[in-house]
Amino acid sequence: MTYQFSASPHVRSSNSTKKIMLNVCLALLPATIAGIVFFGYLAILNVLVSVIFAVGSEIVYRLIMGEKFKDIVKSLDYTSLVTGLIIALIIPANWHLYIPALASIFAIIVTKMLFGGTGQNFVNPAAAGRIFAFISFTTLLNTFPAPTIGAINPTVITGATSLQSFLEHGDSLSTIDLLLGTGVAGCIGETCKVAILIGAIYLAIRKIIKIWLPLLSILFAGLTTYMLNDFNLNIILPAILSGGLIFGAFFMATDYVTNPTTTAGNVIFFIFFGILTSLLRHFTGYETASFVILLMNVLVPLIDKIPFRKPFGYQKPKKEVK
Amino acid sequence: MKLNNLRMGKRYPYGIHVKDQKQFTSEKPIENMPGSPKIYLSMTQHIGAPAIPVVEVGDYVKKGQLVGKESGAISANIYSSVSGTVSAVCDIVNAMGQKQKYVVVDNDFKEDQILFDEMTSFEPNDIIDRIRLAGIVGLGGAGFPTAVKLSPKSQLDCLIINAAECEPYLTCDYRLMLERTEEIYKGIKYTARALNLNKVIVGIEANKPKAIEIFSKYQDLEVVVLKKQYPMGSEKHLIYCTTGRKVPCGKMPFDVGVCVQNVKTMIAIYEAIELNLPLAKTVITVSGGGIKYPKNLRVALGTPFADIIEYCGGVNDDTVKVVAGGPMMGKALTSDIQYTRKTDSGILLLKSKEANGEKPTNCINCGRCADNCPMRLIPATMEASILAEDYLHAEKLGVMNCIECGSCAYNCPAKRPLTQSFNFSKGKIKEYYIKKKAQEEKEKNQQKEEK
Ligand code: SF4
Ligand code: SF4
C-alpha cells in the first residue's frame, strides 16, 4: 500500500482563503442591508450589478485564458465577490448602473487578473475601481442622494455628502444621525457606521482583522483633523463619522493582499492612512479614502522593506577590533 | 499545598495553538509489543557517522549484543533487540527514500539476553562512558549522541528536561512520566552528575497536570509549567521559557550554559547504568484517525512498522498518510516499509480530513505566518524570494534560523508549503557556500601554481 508523500507539517488548520473571504462577505452584509434600507431598490440594483460584473469578469477572463469552467467554479475564492460588494458600497446609489459595472470590470481585470489573480495585485481592486469611475465620469462627481428610508423614490434627492457640506458650510448633523446614517447623504454602504462596526466586530471575533489597527487609523484621522481646525474638540467626532473613513479603515485598508505583511508594517500603514485621509479631505474637500488607499498601496513595498524585526536570539554582529 | 519547586514558565508570545489530539492515547498505559519474527536494524539511527556492522550473515546474536559499532567521535553503537540469527547485512531503501545499511536478524524468540558489566564507580567519566557504550542518543527526535552532548567544552550550570511534548497526538513521553517516574528521576540524577551540576529544571506543558504533580514531589527538581503552545518543545524556546536565556542565532544550548535532554533519554540512561542494558527498545505512540486501536507501545528497535500497525488492528479505510514522528515535524512515509529507530516517537495514520492537505493557492499576504513564526522570521517574504530562486536574499531574511517547526504552514489559509521550501532553500544555500569555498581554493591553488 502506498501513501501520500509530502513535507511536514502533516496537519493543517481548517482556515482557508475561501473561508476568510466568505466571512468578509458576511461582515459586509450589515452595511449592505443598511444601504438597501436607506436607498431603496437603487441600492439593490447597484449591489447586484457590481457583484455580477465582478465575479463574471473573473470567470470570463479565466475562460479566455483557457481554463475549464468546472475548474474555475471549483477554485473561485470569493475575492471577486468581496471586491464587487465593496465597489457597490462605496459609490452613491444614484449613479447610472453602467458605472458600477465598468468599475467592477476594471477592478477585476486590470488591477487583479492581469497581475496574476488573487494575492498578486498590488493595489486594492475596489479602490482602483472606484477611482477609475471617479475619473471617467467626473460630471457625476458631487451628487450624493440622501436616504429615503424605505420609500422607493426614482427621483433621488441629490446633495453633497454630509462630509462636504460639513467641510464647506460647517453645518453638521447630530452624532446619532451620523452613527446610524439616518438622513445622511453618502455612498450606499458608508453612511451607517453602526452597521460597519458590527461587521468589523464580527471580523475581529473571527480573528480575520486586528481591530485595533483600523481604530488606530480613525484615532489618527481624528487627531489630524483636530490639529488642522485650530484644536477644536467638537470637530473630531463629526469628522471621523463622516464620509468613507470608517468603511475604508475597516474594510479596505484591512485587505491583506495590499497592506504590509508584518504587524509592525501595518501599524505604519494604518497610521498614515488616517493622517493622509484627514489631510486630503481638509485641503481638497473631496471624499478621499479610496484615493489614499491607492496611494498607501503603492508605498507598501517600501514599508515591507523596513527591517522591523530580528530573528529570535539575534545578536548584533560584533565589531571587529582593529 | 504550595510547592516551592513549582513555578510558571516565562511567556513567549509567538507560536500557535494546534489541536492536540492526545485524547486517543493519553489514558492508555504502555503495552509491550511481542517481538516480530524479523527485525531490521538500521546502522543510521542517529546524527553522525553510520555504525559499522560487526556481525556477518549466519552469526548467532543474543539480545543486547553489539551488531553495529560506532565509527568516529559522533556516532553510536547499535545493539540487537532480539536473539536469533543474522539473515542479511545489506542496503535497504526505506520509505523515507533513504538508502541505509541494515542488519536483519531472524528472531528465535529465546530472549537470550546479555548484559553489560556492573558499574563500580560513578564518576562523571564513568557515566559518560557507559552512555556511549550503550549507544544512547537524543531520543526526542534529533538523535545526537548523548555522550557527546554530555561532554561540553565549558562547565554548564543547568540541565533542562524537555517534557513539553508539544507535538499533537504523541503521548509516549507523558505515559512514561506517569508510569516510570522513579526511573526518570534516577536517570536525571545520573545525567546531572555527569555534567557536574545541581540545578535541574523539568519543563512540562500545562495540559499535563498529572505529570506536573508527580514531578513536583521531587524537591530537588525545579518543575516549570509551560503554556500549552507549539513549539514549546523546541530547544531554544524551552530554554527561554524556563530560564529566560536566549540562545544566540547559530549557537548551541551549551553556549548559554544549559543542556537539554529528553524524558526518554533519561530512562535509557537509567537502564544502561542500573540495569546494565543497552538501548535496544523504545516507546512510541501509534495514533491518528487511521488506526483501529491507538496505543502506546514499547517496541524492540528494528521492528517493521507493518507489524506494529497490524498489532494495533490495522488501518481504517480512507487513511491517506503515514507519518513517522509527530504531525508537525515528522516525516511522511510512502509505504509501511520502515523499521523502528531509536529516534522514533510515534507512527501516525492520518485520514484525509485530519491531514487537510488541500492544494496550495496564491499567498494572500495575510501575515498569519509572520505573526506566528516562533523564530520571528517573515515566512511569506522568504518564500517569495525562494520562489524567485534568490536563495541568498532568503538567507539575508534569516531562513537559516528557521527551525522548520511548521507553525507558518499550519495556519496558512492559502496552504502554502512554506516549511518545505525553507528546508529546500537551506540545502541550496549550503550547497552554494560549499561550491564557493571549493572555487576559492581552486583559485588559490592556481595562483600558487602560477607563481
Ligand atoms: S500565512 Fe500563507 S497566505 Fe498568509 S502571508 Fe503567510 S504565506 Fe501568505
Ligand atoms: S517553519 Fe521556520 S519560518 Fe515557519 S514558523 Fe517555523 S521557524 Fe518560522
PDB file of N, CA, C and O in Angstrom, chain A residues 1-13 15-17 20 116 118-119 207 210 256-257 259 261-263 309-313 315, chain B residues 12 248-249 320-323 327-328 330 332 334 355-356 362-368 370-371 375-378 401 409-411 413 415-416:
ATOM      1  N   MET A   1       0.838  -1.195   0.000  1.00  0.00           N
ATOM      2  CA  MET A   1       0.000   0.000   0.000  1.00  0.00           C
ATOM      3  C   MET A   1       0.880   1.256   0.000  1.00  0.00           C
ATOM      4  O   MET A   1       1.856   1.331   0.730  1.00  0.00           O
ATOM      5  N   THR A   2       0.534   2.190  -0.825  1.00  0.00           N
ATOM      6  CA  THR A   2       1.325   3.408  -0.825  1.00  0.00           C
ATOM      7  C   THR A   2       0.490   4.560  -0.278  1.00  0.00           C
ATOM      8  O   THR A   2      -0.726   4.569  -0.385  1.00  0.00           O
ATOM      9  N   TYR A   3       1.191   5.493   0.301  1.00  0.00           N
ATOM     10  CA  TYR A   3       0.508   6.613   0.930  1.00  0.00           C
ATOM     11  C   TYR A   3       0.983   7.916   0.322  1.00  0.00           C
ATOM     12  O   TYR A   3       2.018   7.976  -0.336  1.00  0.00           O
ATOM     13  N   GLN A   4       0.225   8.961   0.639  1.00  0.00           N
ATOM     14  CA  GLN A   4       0.598  10.299   0.173  1.00  0.00           C
ATOM     15  C   GLN A   4       1.946  10.693   0.763  1.00  0.00           C
ATOM     16  O   GLN A   4       2.153  10.545   1.956  1.00  0.00           O
ATOM     17  N   PHE A   5       2.787  11.222  -0.059  1.00  0.00           N
ATOM     18  CA  PHE A   5       4.057  11.707   0.446  1.00  0.00           C
ATOM     19  C   PHE A   5       4.041  13.223   0.400  1.00  0.00           C
ATOM     20  O   PHE A   5       3.641  13.820  -0.585  1.00  0.00           O
ATOM     21  N   SER A   6       4.431  13.849   1.495  1.00  0.00           N
ATOM     22  CA  SER A   6       4.501  15.312   1.467  1.00  0.00           C
ATOM     23  C   SER A   6       5.419  15.757   2.581  1.00  0.00           C
ATOM     24  O   SER A   6       5.780  14.975   3.451  1.00  0.00           O
ATOM     25  N   ALA A   7       5.777  17.029   2.541  1.00  0.00           N
ATOM     26  CA  ALA A   7       6.652  17.543   3.585  1.00  0.00           C
ATOM     27  C   ALA A   7       5.812  17.912   4.796  1.00  0.00           C
ATOM     28  O   ALA A   7       4.598  18.078   4.701  1.00  0.00           O
ATOM     29  N   SER A   8       6.470  18.037   5.952  1.00  0.00           N
ATOM     30  CA  SER A   8       5.767  18.426   7.161  1.00  0.00           C
ATOM     31  C   SER A   8       5.336  19.889   7.024  1.00  0.00           C
ATOM     32  O   SER A   8       5.919  20.628   6.241  1.00  0.00           O
ATOM     33  N   PRO A   9       4.411  20.406   7.771  1.00  0.00           N
ATOM     34  CA  PRO A   9       3.547  19.695   8.717  1.00  0.00           C
ATOM     35  C   PRO A   9       2.462  18.885   8.021  1.00  0.00           C
ATOM     36  O   PRO A   9       2.036  19.246   6.929  1.00  0.00           O
ATOM     37  N   HIS A  10       2.063  17.811   8.683  1.00  0.00           N
ATOM     38  CA  HIS A  10       1.105  16.906   8.059  1.00  0.00           C
ATOM     39  C   HIS A  10      -0.325  17.209   8.457  1.00  0.00           C
ATOM     40  O   HIS A  10      -1.248  16.601   7.962  1.00  0.00           O
ATOM     41  N   VAL A  11      -0.494  18.085   9.414  1.00  0.00           N
ATOM     42  CA  VAL A  11      -1.845  18.533   9.728  1.00  0.00           C
ATOM     43  C   VAL A  11      -1.886  20.038   9.482  1.00  0.00           C
ATOM     44  O   VAL A  11      -0.886  20.727   9.620  1.00  0.00           O
ATOM     45  N   ARG A  12      -3.036  20.507   9.093  1.00  0.00           N
ATOM     46  CA  ARG A  12      -3.202  21.932   8.801  1.00  0.00           C
ATOM     47  C   ARG A  12      -4.428  22.426   9.550  1.00  0.00           C
ATOM     48  O   ARG A  12      -5.360  21.667   9.771  1.00  0.00           O
ATOM     49  N   SER A  13      -4.422  23.683   9.867  1.00  0.00           N
ATOM     50  CA  SER A  13      -5.617  24.245  10.469  1.00  0.00           C
ATOM     51  C   SER A  13      -6.695  24.327   9.395  1.00  0.00           C
ATOM     52  O   SER A  13      -6.420  24.198   8.212  1.00  0.00           O
ATOM     53  N   ASN A  15      -8.514  26.828   8.414  1.00  0.00           N
ATOM     54  CA  ASN A  15      -8.829  28.077   7.730  1.00  0.00           C
ATOM     55  C   ASN A  15      -8.330  28.051   6.291  1.00  0.00           C
ATOM     56  O   ASN A  15      -7.409  27.334   5.953  1.00  0.00           O
ATOM     57  N   SER A  16      -8.985  28.801   5.456  1.00  0.00           N
ATOM     58  CA  SER A  16      -8.582  28.832   4.055  1.00  0.00           C
ATOM     59  C   SER A  16      -8.972  30.184   3.490  1.00  0.00           C
ATOM     60  O   SER A  16      -9.771  30.915   4.087  1.00  0.00           O
ATOM     61  N   THR A  17      -8.373  30.502   2.355  1.00  0.00           N
ATOM     62  CA  THR A  17      -8.668  31.784   1.723  1.00  0.00           C
ATOM     63  C   THR A  17     -10.171  31.933   1.505  1.00  0.00           C
ATOM     64  O   THR A  17     -10.757  32.974   1.781  1.00  0.00           O
ATOM     65  N   ILE A  20     -12.065  32.778   4.668  1.00  0.00           N
ATOM     66  CA  ILE A  20     -11.819  34.152   5.092  1.00  0.00           C
ATOM     67  C   ILE A  20     -12.653  35.113   4.245  1.00  0.00           C
ATOM     68  O   ILE A  20     -13.343  35.990   4.764  1.00  0.00           O
ATOM     69  N   GLY A 116      -2.114  38.566 -12.148  1.00  0.00           N
ATOM     70  CA  GLY A 116      -1.932  37.158 -11.800  1.00  0.00           C
ATOM     71  C   GLY A 116      -2.978  36.625 -10.852  1.00  0.00           C
ATOM     72  O   GLY A 116      -2.818  35.554 -10.288  1.00  0.00           O
ATOM     73  N   THR A 118      -5.757  36.373  -7.546  1.00  0.00           N
ATOM     74  CA  THR A 118      -5.769  36.563  -6.101  1.00  0.00           C
ATOM     75  C   THR A 118      -4.369  36.629  -5.515  1.00  0.00           C
ATOM     76  O   THR A 118      -3.538  35.784  -5.794  1.00  0.00           O
ATOM     77  N   GLY A 119      -4.141  37.637  -4.713  1.00  0.00           N
ATOM     78  CA  GLY A 119      -2.867  37.702  -3.993  1.00  0.00           C
ATOM     79  C   GLY A 119      -1.754  38.366  -4.772  1.00  0.00           C
ATOM     80  O   GLY A 119      -0.713  38.679  -4.217  1.00  0.00           O
ATOM     81  N   LYS A 207     -11.081  36.564  14.098  1.00  0.00           N
ATOM     82  CA  LYS A 207      -9.622  36.727  14.009  1.00  0.00           C
ATOM     83  C   LYS A 207      -9.167  36.973  12.571  1.00  0.00           C
ATOM     84  O   LYS A 207      -8.133  36.490  12.137  1.00  0.00           O
ATOM     85  N   LYS A 210      -7.218  42.572  12.848  1.00  0.00           N
ATOM     86  CA  LYS A 210      -6.873  43.039  14.177  1.00  0.00           C
ATOM     87  C   LYS A 210      -7.574  44.380  14.333  1.00  0.00           C
ATOM     88  O   LYS A 210      -7.191  45.359  13.710  1.00  0.00           O
ATOM     89  N   TYR A 256      -5.785  42.129   3.047  1.00  0.00           N
ATOM     90  CA  TYR A 256      -4.461  41.511   3.286  1.00  0.00           C
ATOM     91  C   TYR A 256      -3.479  41.758   2.158  1.00  0.00           C
ATOM     92  O   TYR A 256      -2.320  42.077   2.365  1.00  0.00           O
ATOM     93  N   VAL A 257      -3.984  41.545   0.945  1.00  0.00           N
ATOM     94  CA  VAL A 257      -3.070  41.495  -0.190  1.00  0.00           C
ATOM     95  C   VAL A 257      -2.319  42.803  -0.340  1.00  0.00           C
ATOM     96  O   VAL A 257      -1.141  42.831  -0.661  1.00  0.00           O
ATOM     97  N   ASN A 259      -1.901  45.319   1.959  1.00  0.00           N
ATOM     98  CA  ASN A 259      -1.260  46.016   3.079  1.00  0.00           C
ATOM     99  C   ASN A 259       0.012  45.278   3.478  1.00  0.00           C
ATOM    100  O   ASN A 259       0.278  44.175   2.993  1.00  0.00           O
ATOM    101  N   THR A 261       3.006  43.033   5.266  1.00  0.00           N
ATOM    102  CA  THR A 261       2.916  41.668   5.781  1.00  0.00           C
ATOM    103  C   THR A 261       2.935  41.635   7.298  1.00  0.00           C
ATOM    104  O   THR A 261       2.162  40.920   7.921  1.00  0.00           O
ATOM    105  N   THR A 262       3.833  42.404   7.889  1.00  0.00           N
ATOM    106  CA  THR A 262       4.002  42.282   9.336  1.00  0.00           C
ATOM    107  C   THR A 262       3.078  43.247  10.075  1.00  0.00           C
ATOM    108  O   THR A 262       2.626  44.244   9.531  1.00  0.00           O
ATOM    109  N   THR A 263       2.844  42.933  11.327  1.00  0.00           N
ATOM    110  CA  THR A 263       2.013  43.799  12.143  1.00  0.00           C
ATOM    111  C   THR A 263       2.657  45.168  12.297  1.00  0.00           C
ATOM    112  O   THR A 263       1.987  46.196  12.225  1.00  0.00           O
ATOM    113  N   ARG A 309      12.076  43.534  12.390  1.00  0.00           N
ATOM    114  CA  ARG A 309      12.336  42.559  13.438  1.00  0.00           C
ATOM    115  C   ARG A 309      13.587  41.748  13.143  1.00  0.00           C
ATOM    116  O   ARG A 309      14.038  41.645  12.021  1.00  0.00           O
ATOM    117  N   LYS A 310      14.093  41.196  14.212  1.00  0.00           N
ATOM    118  CA  LYS A 310      15.279  40.363  14.097  1.00  0.00           C
ATOM    119  C   LYS A 310      14.879  38.962  14.517  1.00  0.00           C
ATOM    120  O   LYS A 310      14.018  38.796  15.374  1.00  0.00           O
ATOM    121  N   PRO A 311      15.523  37.959  13.940  1.00  0.00           N
ATOM    122  CA  PRO A 311      15.198  36.602  14.372  1.00  0.00           C
ATOM    123  C   PRO A 311      15.407  36.437  15.877  1.00  0.00           C
ATOM    124  O   PRO A 311      16.212  37.147  16.481  1.00  0.00           O
ATOM    125  N   PHE A 312      14.661  35.496  16.442  1.00  0.00           N
ATOM    126  CA  PHE A 312      14.788  35.186  17.858  1.00  0.00           C
ATOM    127  C   PHE A 312      16.244  34.821  18.163  1.00  0.00           C
ATOM    128  O   PHE A 312      16.822  33.963  17.515  1.00  0.00           O
ATOM    129  N   GLY A 313      16.813  35.517  19.142  1.00  0.00           N
ATOM    130  CA  GLY A 313      18.195  35.216  19.510  1.00  0.00           C
ATOM    131  C   GLY A 313      19.206  35.968  18.656  1.00  0.00           C
ATOM    132  O   GLY A 313      20.380  35.656  18.664  1.00  0.00           O
ATOM    133  N   GLN A 315      21.863  38.498  17.513  1.00  0.00           N
ATOM    134  CA  GLN A 315      22.862  39.302  18.213  1.00  0.00           C
ATOM    135  C   GLN A 315      23.509  40.232  17.208  1.00  0.00           C
ATOM    136  O   GLN A 315      23.772  39.845  16.085  1.00  0.00           O
TER     137      GLN A 315
ATOM    138  N   TYR B  12       6.140  33.309  26.146  1.00  0.00           N
ATOM    139  CA  TYR B  12       6.723  33.625  24.842  1.00  0.00           C
ATOM    140  C   TYR B  12       5.573  33.811  23.874  1.00  0.00           C
ATOM    141  O   TYR B  12       4.792  32.904  23.655  1.00  0.00           O
ATOM    142  N   PRO B 248      21.757  32.489  21.195  1.00  0.00           N
ATOM    143  CA  PRO B 248      22.003  33.331  20.021  1.00  0.00           C
ATOM    144  C   PRO B 248      21.892  32.527  18.726  1.00  0.00           C
ATOM    145  O   PRO B 248      22.123  31.316  18.727  1.00  0.00           O
ATOM    146  N   CYS B 249      21.545  33.224  17.644  1.00  0.00           N
ATOM    147  CA  CYS B 249      21.434  32.573  16.346  1.00  0.00           C
ATOM    148  C   CYS B 249      22.714  31.829  16.008  1.00  0.00           C
ATOM    149  O   CYS B 249      23.807  32.351  16.194  1.00  0.00           O
ATOM    150  N   VAL B 320      -4.829   8.230   4.433  1.00  0.00           N
ATOM    151  CA  VAL B 320      -4.090   8.734   3.281  1.00  0.00           C
ATOM    152  C   VAL B 320      -2.616   8.928   3.574  1.00  0.00           C
ATOM    153  O   VAL B 320      -1.808   9.021   2.671  1.00  0.00           O
ATOM    154  N   LYS B 321      -2.273   8.991   4.854  1.00  0.00           N
ATOM    155  CA  LYS B 321      -0.907   9.368   5.160  1.00  0.00           C
ATOM    156  C   LYS B 321      -0.362   8.551   6.316  1.00  0.00           C
ATOM    157  O   LYS B 321      -1.078   8.317   7.295  1.00  0.00           O
ATOM    158  N   VAL B 322       0.887   8.152   6.218  1.00  0.00           N
ATOM    159  CA  VAL B 322       1.566   7.552   7.352  1.00  0.00           C
ATOM    160  C   VAL B 322       2.732   8.459   7.692  1.00  0.00           C
ATOM    161  O   VAL B 322       3.493   8.851   6.812  1.00  0.00           O
ATOM    162  N   VAL B 323       2.845   8.811   8.956  1.00  0.00           N
ATOM    163  CA  VAL B 323       3.891   9.734   9.356  1.00  0.00           C
ATOM    164  C   VAL B 323       4.725   9.098  10.457  1.00  0.00           C
ATOM    165  O   VAL B 323       4.186   8.528  11.400  1.00  0.00           O
ATOM    166  N   PRO B 327       2.958  15.022  13.896  1.00  0.00           N
ATOM    167  CA  PRO B 327       2.368  15.550  12.665  1.00  0.00           C
ATOM    168  C   PRO B 327       2.975  16.872  12.213  1.00  0.00           C
ATOM    169  O   PRO B 327       2.859  17.243  11.062  1.00  0.00           O
ATOM    170  N   MET B 328       3.622  17.613  13.126  1.00  0.00           N
ATOM    171  CA  MET B 328       4.157  18.906  12.733  1.00  0.00           C
ATOM    172  C   MET B 328       5.547  18.780  12.114  1.00  0.00           C
ATOM    173  O   MET B 328       5.906  19.517  11.208  1.00  0.00           O
ATOM    174  N   GLY B 330       7.232  15.495  11.796  1.00  0.00           N
ATOM    175  CA  GLY B 330       7.568  14.134  11.382  1.00  0.00           C
ATOM    176  C   GLY B 330       7.723  14.018   9.878  1.00  0.00           C
ATOM    177  O   GLY B 330       7.493  14.961   9.136  1.00  0.00           O
ATOM    178  N   ALA B 332       6.707  12.069   6.324  1.00  0.00           N
ATOM    179  CA  ALA B 332       5.701  11.220   5.694  1.00  0.00           C
ATOM    180  C   ALA B 332       6.392  10.009   5.089  1.00  0.00           C
ATOM    181  O   ALA B 332       7.527  10.095   4.622  1.00  0.00           O
ATOM    182  N   THR B 334       6.173   6.778   2.309  1.00  0.00           N
ATOM    183  CA  THR B 334       5.444   6.421   1.102  1.00  0.00           C
ATOM    184  C   THR B 334       4.760   5.068   1.266  1.00  0.00           C
ATOM    185  O   THR B 334       3.821   4.750   0.566  1.00  0.00           O
ATOM    186  N   ALA B 355      -5.566  15.331   7.759  1.00  0.00           N
ATOM    187  CA  ALA B 355      -4.378  15.869   7.094  1.00  0.00           C
ATOM    188  C   ALA B 355      -4.680  17.217   6.450  1.00  0.00           C
ATOM    189  O   ALA B 355      -3.820  18.077   6.386  1.00  0.00           O
ATOM    190  N   ASN B 356      -5.908  17.390   5.988  1.00  0.00           N
ATOM    191  CA  ASN B 356      -6.318  18.672   5.412  1.00  0.00           C
ATOM    192  C   ASN B 356      -5.350  19.141   4.340  1.00  0.00           C
ATOM    193  O   ASN B 356      -4.957  20.292   4.292  1.00  0.00           O
ATOM    194  N   ASN B 362      -2.500  30.962  -4.230  1.00  0.00           N
ATOM    195  CA  ASN B 362      -1.597  32.101  -4.079  1.00  0.00           C
ATOM    196  C   ASN B 362      -1.587  32.629  -2.649  1.00  0.00           C
ATOM    197  O   ASN B 362      -2.619  32.653  -1.988  1.00  0.00           O
ATOM    198  N   CYS B 363      -0.418  33.081  -2.218  1.00  0.00           N
ATOM    199  CA  CYS B 363      -0.315  33.735  -0.912  1.00  0.00           C
ATOM    200  C   CYS B 363      -1.176  34.996  -0.932  1.00  0.00           C
ATOM    201  O   CYS B 363      -1.134  35.771  -1.875  1.00  0.00           O
ATOM    202  N   ILE B 364      -1.991  35.187   0.094  1.00  0.00           N
ATOM    203  CA  ILE B 364      -2.795  36.404   0.123  1.00  0.00           C
ATOM    204  C   ILE B 364      -2.202  37.430   1.084  1.00  0.00           C
ATOM    205  O   ILE B 364      -2.851  38.375   1.484  1.00  0.00           O
ATOM    206  N   ASN B 365      -0.969  37.181   1.501  1.00  0.00           N
ATOM    207  CA  ASN B 365      -0.242  38.166   2.297  1.00  0.00           C
ATOM    208  C   ASN B 365      -0.979  38.511   3.592  1.00  0.00           C
ATOM    209  O   ASN B 365      -0.986  39.647   4.048  1.00  0.00           O
ATOM    210  N   CYS B 366      -1.583  37.508   4.205  1.00  0.00           N
ATOM    211  CA  CYS B 366      -2.414  37.797   5.363  1.00  0.00           C
ATOM    212  C   CYS B 366      -1.571  38.066   6.604  1.00  0.00           C
ATOM    213  O   CYS B 366      -2.063  38.590   7.596  1.00  0.00           O
ATOM    214  N   GLY B 367      -0.299  37.653   6.565  1.00  0.00           N
ATOM    215  CA  GLY B 367       0.574  37.944   7.693  1.00  0.00           C
ATOM    216  C   GLY B 367       0.462  36.968   8.846  1.00  0.00           C
ATOM    217  O   GLY B 367       1.142  37.120   9.851  1.00  0.00           O
ATOM    218  N   ARG B 368      -0.387  35.959   8.705  1.00  0.00           N
ATOM    219  CA  ARG B 368      -0.504  34.999   9.807  1.00  0.00           C
ATOM    220  C   ARG B 368       0.820  34.294  10.077  1.00  0.00           C
ATOM    221  O   ARG B 368       1.202  34.089  11.220  1.00  0.00           O
ATOM    222  N   ALA B 370       3.799  35.375   9.559  1.00  0.00           N
ATOM    223  CA  ALA B 370       4.749  36.273  10.215  1.00  0.00           C
ATOM    224  C   ALA B 370       4.360  36.503  11.671  1.00  0.00           C
ATOM    225  O   ALA B 370       5.223  36.631  12.542  1.00  0.00           O
ATOM    226  N   ASP B 371       3.066  36.517  11.958  1.00  0.00           N
ATOM    227  CA  ASP B 371       2.639  36.707  13.340  1.00  0.00           C
ATOM    228  C   ASP B 371       2.999  35.508  14.203  1.00  0.00           C
ATOM    229  O   ASP B 371       3.249  35.634  15.389  1.00  0.00           O
ATOM    230  N   MET B 375      10.428  31.941  15.459  1.00  0.00           N
ATOM    231  CA  MET B 375      11.780  32.466  15.285  1.00  0.00           C
ATOM    232  C   MET B 375      11.752  33.917  14.812  1.00  0.00           C
ATOM    233  O   MET B 375      12.779  34.478  14.467  1.00  0.00           O
ATOM    234  N   ARG B 376      10.588  34.525  14.759  1.00  0.00           N
ATOM    235  CA  ARG B 376      10.417  35.914  14.333  1.00  0.00           C
ATOM    236  C   ARG B 376      10.919  36.157  12.912  1.00  0.00           C
ATOM    237  O   ARG B 376      11.502  37.193  12.618  1.00  0.00           O
ATOM    238  N   LEU B 377      10.658  35.208  12.049  1.00  0.00           N
ATOM    239  CA  LEU B 377      11.006  35.404  10.647  1.00  0.00           C
ATOM    240  C   LEU B 377       9.740  35.848   9.907  1.00  0.00           C
ATOM    241  O   LEU B 377       8.664  35.886  10.486  1.00  0.00           O
ATOM    242  N   ILE B 378       9.894  36.183   8.617  1.00  0.00           N
ATOM    243  CA  ILE B 378       8.720  36.558   7.830  1.00  0.00           C
ATOM    244  C   ILE B 378       8.572  35.546   6.700  1.00  0.00           C
ATOM    245  O   ILE B 378       9.065  35.747   5.590  1.00  0.00           O
ATOM    246  N   ASN B 401      17.813  30.481  10.126  1.00  0.00           N
ATOM    247  CA  ASN B 401      17.381  30.373  11.526  1.00  0.00           C
ATOM    248  C   ASN B 401      16.091  29.580  11.677  1.00  0.00           C
ATOM    249  O   ASN B 401      15.653  29.316  12.791  1.00  0.00           O
ATOM    250  N   ALA B 409       3.221  27.129   8.120  1.00  0.00           N
ATOM    251  CA  ALA B 409       2.427  26.385   7.151  1.00  0.00           C
ATOM    252  C   ALA B 409       1.122  25.894   7.767  1.00  0.00           C
ATOM    253  O   ALA B 409       0.105  25.829   7.099  1.00  0.00           O
ATOM    254  N   TYR B 410       1.140  25.593   9.048  1.00  0.00           N
ATOM    255  CA  TYR B 410      -0.060  25.065   9.706  1.00  0.00           C
ATOM    256  C   TYR B 410      -1.224  26.033   9.565  1.00  0.00           C
ATOM    257  O   TYR B 410      -2.344  25.645   9.282  1.00  0.00           O
ATOM    258  N   ASN B 411      -0.966  27.305   9.776  1.00  0.00           N
ATOM    259  CA  ASN B 411      -2.049  28.273   9.804  1.00  0.00           C
ATOM    260  C   ASN B 411      -2.271  28.996   8.485  1.00  0.00           C
ATOM    261  O   ASN B 411      -3.142  29.846   8.395  1.00  0.00           O
ATOM    262  N   PRO B 413      -3.735  30.191   5.317  1.00  0.00           N
ATOM    263  CA  PRO B 413      -5.019  29.940   4.668  1.00  0.00           C
ATOM    264  C   PRO B 413      -4.853  29.542   3.203  1.00  0.00           C
ATOM    265  O   PRO B 413      -5.721  28.898   2.636  1.00  0.00           O
ATOM    266  N   LYS B 415      -2.587  27.593   2.253  1.00  0.00           N
ATOM    267  CA  LYS B 415      -1.958  26.264   2.291  1.00  0.00           C
ATOM    268  C   LYS B 415      -0.617  26.236   1.566  1.00  0.00           C
ATOM    269  O   LYS B 415      -0.292  25.284   0.870  1.00  0.00           O
ATOM    270  N   ARG B 416       0.137  27.311   1.726  1.00  0.00           N
ATOM    271  CA  ARG B 416       1.453  27.334   1.089  1.00  0.00           C
ATOM    272  C   ARG B 416       2.364  26.289   1.737  1.00  0.00           C
ATOM    273  O   ARG B 416       2.363  26.130   2.958  1.00  0.00           O
TER     274      ARG B 416
END
